[in-house]
mmCIF file of C-alpha atoms in Angstrom:
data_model
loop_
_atom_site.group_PDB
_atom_site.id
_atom_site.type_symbol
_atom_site.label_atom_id
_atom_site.label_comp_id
_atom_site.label_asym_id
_atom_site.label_seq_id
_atom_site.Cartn_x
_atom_site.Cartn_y
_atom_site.Cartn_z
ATOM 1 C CA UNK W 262 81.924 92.821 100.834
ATOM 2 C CA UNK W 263 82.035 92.334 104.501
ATOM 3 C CA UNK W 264 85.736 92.690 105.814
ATOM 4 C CA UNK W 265 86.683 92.552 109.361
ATOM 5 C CA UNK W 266 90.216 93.162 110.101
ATOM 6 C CA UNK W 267 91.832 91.911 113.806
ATOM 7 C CA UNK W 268 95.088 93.814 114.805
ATOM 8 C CA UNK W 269 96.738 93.723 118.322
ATOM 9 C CA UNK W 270 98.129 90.253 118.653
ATOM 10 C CA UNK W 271 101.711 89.364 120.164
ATOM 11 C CA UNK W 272 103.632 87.725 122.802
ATOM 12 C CA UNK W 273 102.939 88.987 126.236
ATOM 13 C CA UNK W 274 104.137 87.642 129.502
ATOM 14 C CA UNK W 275 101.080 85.867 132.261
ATOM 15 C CA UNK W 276 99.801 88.934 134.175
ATOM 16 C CA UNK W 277 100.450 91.282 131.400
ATOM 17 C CA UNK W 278 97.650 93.006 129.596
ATOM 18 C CA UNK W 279 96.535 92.939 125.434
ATOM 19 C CA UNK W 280 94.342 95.387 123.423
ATOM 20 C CA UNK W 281 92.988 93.745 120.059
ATOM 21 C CA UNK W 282 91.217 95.699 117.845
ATOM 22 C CA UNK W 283 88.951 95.047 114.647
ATOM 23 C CA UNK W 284 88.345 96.902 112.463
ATOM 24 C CA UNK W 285 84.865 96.778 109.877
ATOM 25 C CA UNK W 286 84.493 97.711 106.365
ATOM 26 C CA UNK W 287 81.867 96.588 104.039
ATOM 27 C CA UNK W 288 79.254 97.188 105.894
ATOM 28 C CA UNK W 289 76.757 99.326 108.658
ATOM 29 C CA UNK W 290 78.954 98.614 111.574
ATOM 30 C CA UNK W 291 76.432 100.002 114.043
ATOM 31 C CA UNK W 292 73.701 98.137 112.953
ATOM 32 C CA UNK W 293 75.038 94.846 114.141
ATOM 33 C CA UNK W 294 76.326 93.186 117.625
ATOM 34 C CA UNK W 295 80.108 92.060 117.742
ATOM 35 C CA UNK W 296 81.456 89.377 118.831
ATOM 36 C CA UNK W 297 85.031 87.647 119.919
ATOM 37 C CA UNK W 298 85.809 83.935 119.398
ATOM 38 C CA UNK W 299 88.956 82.493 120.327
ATOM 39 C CA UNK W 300 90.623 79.119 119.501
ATOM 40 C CA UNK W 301 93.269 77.863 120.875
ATOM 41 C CA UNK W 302 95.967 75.757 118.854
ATOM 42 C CA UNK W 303 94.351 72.860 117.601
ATOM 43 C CA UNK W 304 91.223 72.735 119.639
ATOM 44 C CA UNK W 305 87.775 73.982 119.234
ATOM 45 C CA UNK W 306 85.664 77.486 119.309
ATOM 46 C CA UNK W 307 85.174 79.101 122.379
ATOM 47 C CA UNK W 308 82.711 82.261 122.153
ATOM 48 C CA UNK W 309 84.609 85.089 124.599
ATOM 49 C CA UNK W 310 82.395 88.333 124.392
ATOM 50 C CA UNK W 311 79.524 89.982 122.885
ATOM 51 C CA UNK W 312 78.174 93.310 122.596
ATOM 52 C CA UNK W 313 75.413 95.340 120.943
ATOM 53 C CA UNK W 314 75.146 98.124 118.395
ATOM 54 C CA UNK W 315 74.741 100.556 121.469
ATOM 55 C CA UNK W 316 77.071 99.092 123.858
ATOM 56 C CA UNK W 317 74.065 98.232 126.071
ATOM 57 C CA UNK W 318 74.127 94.468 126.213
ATOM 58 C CA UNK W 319 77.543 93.458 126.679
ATOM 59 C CA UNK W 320 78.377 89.243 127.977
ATOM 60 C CA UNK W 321 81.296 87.263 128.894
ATOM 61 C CA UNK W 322 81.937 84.066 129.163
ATOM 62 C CA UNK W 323 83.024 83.193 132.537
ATOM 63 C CA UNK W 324 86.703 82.276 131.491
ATOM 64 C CA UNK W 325 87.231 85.999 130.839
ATOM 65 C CA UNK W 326 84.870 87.392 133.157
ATOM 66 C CA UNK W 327 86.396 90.531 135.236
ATOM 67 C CA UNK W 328 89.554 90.062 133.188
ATOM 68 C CA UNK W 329 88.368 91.435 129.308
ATOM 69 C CA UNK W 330 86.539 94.264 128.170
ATOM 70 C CA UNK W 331 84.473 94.439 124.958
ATOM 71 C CA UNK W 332 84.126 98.037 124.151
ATOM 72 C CA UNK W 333 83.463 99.184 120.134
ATOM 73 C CA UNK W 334 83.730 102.546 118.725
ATOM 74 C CA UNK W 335 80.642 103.015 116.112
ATOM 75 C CA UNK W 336 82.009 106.327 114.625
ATOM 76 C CA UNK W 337 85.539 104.390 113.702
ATOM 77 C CA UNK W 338 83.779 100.921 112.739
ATOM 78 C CA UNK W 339 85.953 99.376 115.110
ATOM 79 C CA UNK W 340 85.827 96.818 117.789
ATOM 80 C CA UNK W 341 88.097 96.439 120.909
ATOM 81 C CA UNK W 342 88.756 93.581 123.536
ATOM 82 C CA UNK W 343 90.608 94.788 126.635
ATOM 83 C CA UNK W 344 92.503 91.529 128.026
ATOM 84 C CA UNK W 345 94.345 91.785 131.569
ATOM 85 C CA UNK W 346 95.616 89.065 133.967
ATOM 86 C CA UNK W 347 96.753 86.775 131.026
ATOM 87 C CA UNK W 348 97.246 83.188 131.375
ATOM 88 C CA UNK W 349 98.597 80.608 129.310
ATOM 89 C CA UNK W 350 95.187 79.281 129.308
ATOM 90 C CA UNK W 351 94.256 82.810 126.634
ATOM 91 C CA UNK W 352 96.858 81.592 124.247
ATOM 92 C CA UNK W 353 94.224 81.502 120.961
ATOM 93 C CA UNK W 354 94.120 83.168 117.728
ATOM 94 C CA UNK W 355 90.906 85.589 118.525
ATOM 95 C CA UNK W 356 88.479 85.983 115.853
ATOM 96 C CA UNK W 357 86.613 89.051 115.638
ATOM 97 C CA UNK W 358 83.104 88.123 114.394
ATOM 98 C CA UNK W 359 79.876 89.465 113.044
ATOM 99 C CA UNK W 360 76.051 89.106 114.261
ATOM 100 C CA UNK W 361 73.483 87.980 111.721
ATOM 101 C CA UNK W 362 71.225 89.780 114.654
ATOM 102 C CA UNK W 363 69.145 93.083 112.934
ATOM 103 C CA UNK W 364 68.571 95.967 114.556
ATOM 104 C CA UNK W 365 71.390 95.822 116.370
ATOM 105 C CA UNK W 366 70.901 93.215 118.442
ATOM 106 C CA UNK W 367 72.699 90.020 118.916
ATOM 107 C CA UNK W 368 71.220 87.094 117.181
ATOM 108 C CA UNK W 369 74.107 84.798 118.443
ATOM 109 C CA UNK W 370 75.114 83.475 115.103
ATOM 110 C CA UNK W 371 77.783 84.787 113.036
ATOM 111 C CA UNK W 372 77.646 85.459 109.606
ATOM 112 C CA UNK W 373 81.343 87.009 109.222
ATOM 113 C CA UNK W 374 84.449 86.053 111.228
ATOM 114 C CA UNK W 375 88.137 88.165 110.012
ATOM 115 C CA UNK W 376 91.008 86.315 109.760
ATOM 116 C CA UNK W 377 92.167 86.029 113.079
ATOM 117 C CA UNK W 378 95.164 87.655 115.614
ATOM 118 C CA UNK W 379 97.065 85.624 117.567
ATOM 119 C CA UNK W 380 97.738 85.601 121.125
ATOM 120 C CA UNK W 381 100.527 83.965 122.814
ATOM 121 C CA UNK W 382 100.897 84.090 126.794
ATOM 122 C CA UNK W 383 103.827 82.833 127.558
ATOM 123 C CA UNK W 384 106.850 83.834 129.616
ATOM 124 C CA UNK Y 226 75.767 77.742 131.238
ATOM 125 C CA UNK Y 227 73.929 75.426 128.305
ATOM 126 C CA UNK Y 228 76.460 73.147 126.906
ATOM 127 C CA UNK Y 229 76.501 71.341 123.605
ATOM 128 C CA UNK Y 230 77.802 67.743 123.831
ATOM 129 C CA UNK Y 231 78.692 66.873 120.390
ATOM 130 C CA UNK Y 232 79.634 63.711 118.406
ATOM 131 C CA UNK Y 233 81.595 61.362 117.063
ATOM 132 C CA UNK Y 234 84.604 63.628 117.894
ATOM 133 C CA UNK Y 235 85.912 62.594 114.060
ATOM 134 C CA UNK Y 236 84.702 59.890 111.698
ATOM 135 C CA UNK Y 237 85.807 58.426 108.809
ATOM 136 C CA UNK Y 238 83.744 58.419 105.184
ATOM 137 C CA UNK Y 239 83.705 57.889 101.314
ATOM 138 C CA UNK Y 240 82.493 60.619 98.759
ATOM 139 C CA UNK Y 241 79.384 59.880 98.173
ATOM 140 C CA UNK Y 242 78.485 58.803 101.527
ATOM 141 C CA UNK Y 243 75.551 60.388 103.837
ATOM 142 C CA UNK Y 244 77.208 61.870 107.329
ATOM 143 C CA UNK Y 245 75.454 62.743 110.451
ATOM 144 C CA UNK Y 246 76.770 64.937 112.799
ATOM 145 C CA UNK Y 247 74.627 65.458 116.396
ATOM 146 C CA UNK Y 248 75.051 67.752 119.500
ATOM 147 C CA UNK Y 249 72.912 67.614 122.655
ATOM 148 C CA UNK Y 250 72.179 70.622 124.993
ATOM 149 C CA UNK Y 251 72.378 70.071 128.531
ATOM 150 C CA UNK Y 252 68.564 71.837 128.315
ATOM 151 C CA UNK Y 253 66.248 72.571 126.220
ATOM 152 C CA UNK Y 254 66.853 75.488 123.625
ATOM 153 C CA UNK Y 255 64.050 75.285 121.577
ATOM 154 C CA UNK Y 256 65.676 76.059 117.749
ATOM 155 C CA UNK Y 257 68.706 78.272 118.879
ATOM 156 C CA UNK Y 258 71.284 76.277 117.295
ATOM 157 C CA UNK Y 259 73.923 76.929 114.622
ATOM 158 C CA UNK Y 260 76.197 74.855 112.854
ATOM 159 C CA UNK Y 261 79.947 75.865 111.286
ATOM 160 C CA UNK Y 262 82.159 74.212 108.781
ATOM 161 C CA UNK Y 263 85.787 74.965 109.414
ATOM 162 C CA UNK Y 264 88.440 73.217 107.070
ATOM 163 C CA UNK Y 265 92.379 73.252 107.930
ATOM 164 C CA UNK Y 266 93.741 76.804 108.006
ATOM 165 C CA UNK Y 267 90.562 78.766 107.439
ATOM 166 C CA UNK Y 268 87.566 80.553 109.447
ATOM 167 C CA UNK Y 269 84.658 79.177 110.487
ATOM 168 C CA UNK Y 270 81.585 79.306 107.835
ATOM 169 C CA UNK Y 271 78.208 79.694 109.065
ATOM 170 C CA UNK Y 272 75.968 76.534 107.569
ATOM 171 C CA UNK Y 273 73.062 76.437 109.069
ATOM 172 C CA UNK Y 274 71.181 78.532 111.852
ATOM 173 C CA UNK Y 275 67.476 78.109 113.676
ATOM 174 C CA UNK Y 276 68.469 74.728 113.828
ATOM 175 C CA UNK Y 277 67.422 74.078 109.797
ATOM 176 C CA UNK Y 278 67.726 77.309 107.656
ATOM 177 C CA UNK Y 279 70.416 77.017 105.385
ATOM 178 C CA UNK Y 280 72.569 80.186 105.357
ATOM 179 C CA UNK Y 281 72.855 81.708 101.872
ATOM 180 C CA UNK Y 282 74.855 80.571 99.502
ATOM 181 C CA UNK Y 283 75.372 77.177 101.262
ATOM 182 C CA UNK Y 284 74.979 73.739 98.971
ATOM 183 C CA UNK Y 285 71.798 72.079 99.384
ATOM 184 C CA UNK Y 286 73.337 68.738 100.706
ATOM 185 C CA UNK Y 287 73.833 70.306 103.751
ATOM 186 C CA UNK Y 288 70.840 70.168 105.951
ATOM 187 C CA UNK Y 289 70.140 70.529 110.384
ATOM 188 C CA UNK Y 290 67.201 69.094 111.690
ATOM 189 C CA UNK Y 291 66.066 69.217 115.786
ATOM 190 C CA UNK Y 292 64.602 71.467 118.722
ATOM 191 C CA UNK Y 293 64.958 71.103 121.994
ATOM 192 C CA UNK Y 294 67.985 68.950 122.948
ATOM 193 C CA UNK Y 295 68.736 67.374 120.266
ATOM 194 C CA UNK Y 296 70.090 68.410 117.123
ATOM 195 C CA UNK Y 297 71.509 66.508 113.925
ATOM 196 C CA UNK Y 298 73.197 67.855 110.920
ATOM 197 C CA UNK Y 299 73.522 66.147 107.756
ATOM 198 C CA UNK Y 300 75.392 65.598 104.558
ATOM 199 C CA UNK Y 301 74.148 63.848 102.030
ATOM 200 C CA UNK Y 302 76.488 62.902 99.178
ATOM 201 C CA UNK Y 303 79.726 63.969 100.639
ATOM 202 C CA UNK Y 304 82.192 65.785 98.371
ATOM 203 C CA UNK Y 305 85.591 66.355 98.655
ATOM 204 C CA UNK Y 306 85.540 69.775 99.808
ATOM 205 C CA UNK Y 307 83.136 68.511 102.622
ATOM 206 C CA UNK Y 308 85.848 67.108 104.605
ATOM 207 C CA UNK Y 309 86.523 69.613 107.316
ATOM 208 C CA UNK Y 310 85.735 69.909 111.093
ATOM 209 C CA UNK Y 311 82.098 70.501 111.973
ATOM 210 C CA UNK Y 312 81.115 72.478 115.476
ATOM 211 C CA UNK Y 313 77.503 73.024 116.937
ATOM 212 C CA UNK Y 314 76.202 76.428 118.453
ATOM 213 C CA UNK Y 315 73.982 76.979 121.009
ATOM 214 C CA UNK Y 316 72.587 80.525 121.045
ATOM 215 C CA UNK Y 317 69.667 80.647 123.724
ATOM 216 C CA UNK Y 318 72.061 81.723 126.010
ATOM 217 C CA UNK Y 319 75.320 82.604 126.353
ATOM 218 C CA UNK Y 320 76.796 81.038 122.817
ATOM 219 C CA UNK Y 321 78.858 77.858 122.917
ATOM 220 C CA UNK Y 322 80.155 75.723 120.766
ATOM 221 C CA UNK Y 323 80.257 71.578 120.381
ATOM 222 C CA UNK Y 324 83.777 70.375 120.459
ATOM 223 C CA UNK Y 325 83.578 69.665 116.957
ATOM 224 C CA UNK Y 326 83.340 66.877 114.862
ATOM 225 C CA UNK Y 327 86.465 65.984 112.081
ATOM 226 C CA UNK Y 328 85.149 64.542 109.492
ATOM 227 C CA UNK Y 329 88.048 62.634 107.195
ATOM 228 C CA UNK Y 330 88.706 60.773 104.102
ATOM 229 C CA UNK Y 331 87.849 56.902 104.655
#
């Protein structure tokens, strides 16, 4: 069974910085693209970052762009998103999510989201 | 960017009752769409992808029809545990998501 496990979450001034982590059981974690998805309290989905089994193909959306970093770690089946220059706009629970994509690639539907961490930006 | 104009924003219906959910792209994306099921309190679950496959394990009621700009999904004799909040997924490009549809108790 397919488990993915978000850690990393807190309260953290605007400006300050945020490492999440996710970490994959249940399945081959390098055979599929990652993903993070963020909602924000009471509102909708909001896709933030993808990135491929090799770390090759790697996309933001432009909210984030030049302020996170996907990055994953195949040999620890764990995924990372490196957030700086928080706003109060990032306050979201962040979802760390699974690619249906084979081969590694990103398909751009998600089969598997975990359970969520939560980040609050607030000062 | 492509964005996915979706709607009603909520609506109101009856067990039993046939609902249809749509989202437009702001261009064409051939089949590239996705659609998620999200009730109160839980994760997203994938429903439907390619615009009309229906993701294992997913009741038959459920079904997405469309290309290009405009999609629909559809469920035919609502249950109770259909009453949730609906989004639409573009994936040509960049993913993004509807703004989600709430679909309540009447």
């Amino acid at each position: 069974e397919v488990h993915l496990v978000e850690s990393g979450g807190g309260l953290v001034q605007p400006g300050g910085s945020l490492r999440l982590s996710c970490a994959a059981s249940g399945f081959t974690f390098d055979d599929y693209a990652m993903h993070w998805v963020r909602q924000a309290p009471g509102k909708g989905l909001e896709w933030v970052s993808g990135i491929d089994w090799r770390s090759g193909d790697i996309d933001y959306a432009d909210s984030v762009k030049g302020r996170f970093t996907i990055s994953r770690d195949n040999a620890k089946n764990s995924l990372y998103l490196h957030m700086n220059s928080l706003s109060a706009d990032d306050t979201a629970l962040y979802y760390c999510v699974k690619d249906m994509g084979v081969w590694g690639t990103s398909a751009g539907h998600f089969d598997h989201w975990g359970q969520g961490t939560l980040v609050i930006v607030t000062s | 960017d492509i964005q996915m104009t979706q709607s009603p924003s909520s609506l109101s219906a009856s067990v039993g009752d046939r609902v249809t959910i749509t989202c437009r792209a702001s261009q064409g994306i051939s089949n590239y769409v996705a659609w998620y099921q999200q009730k109160p309190g839980e994760v997203p679950k994938l429903l439907i992808y390619a615009a009309s496959t229906l993701q294992s394990g997913v009741p038959s009621r459920f079904s997405g029809s469309g290309s290009g700009t405009d999609f629909t999904l559809t469920i035919s004799n609502l249950q109770p545990e259909d009453f949730a909040t609906y989004y639409c997924q573009q994936y040509k490009s960049a993913p993004f998501f509807g703004g989600g549809t709430q679909v309540e108790i009447k």
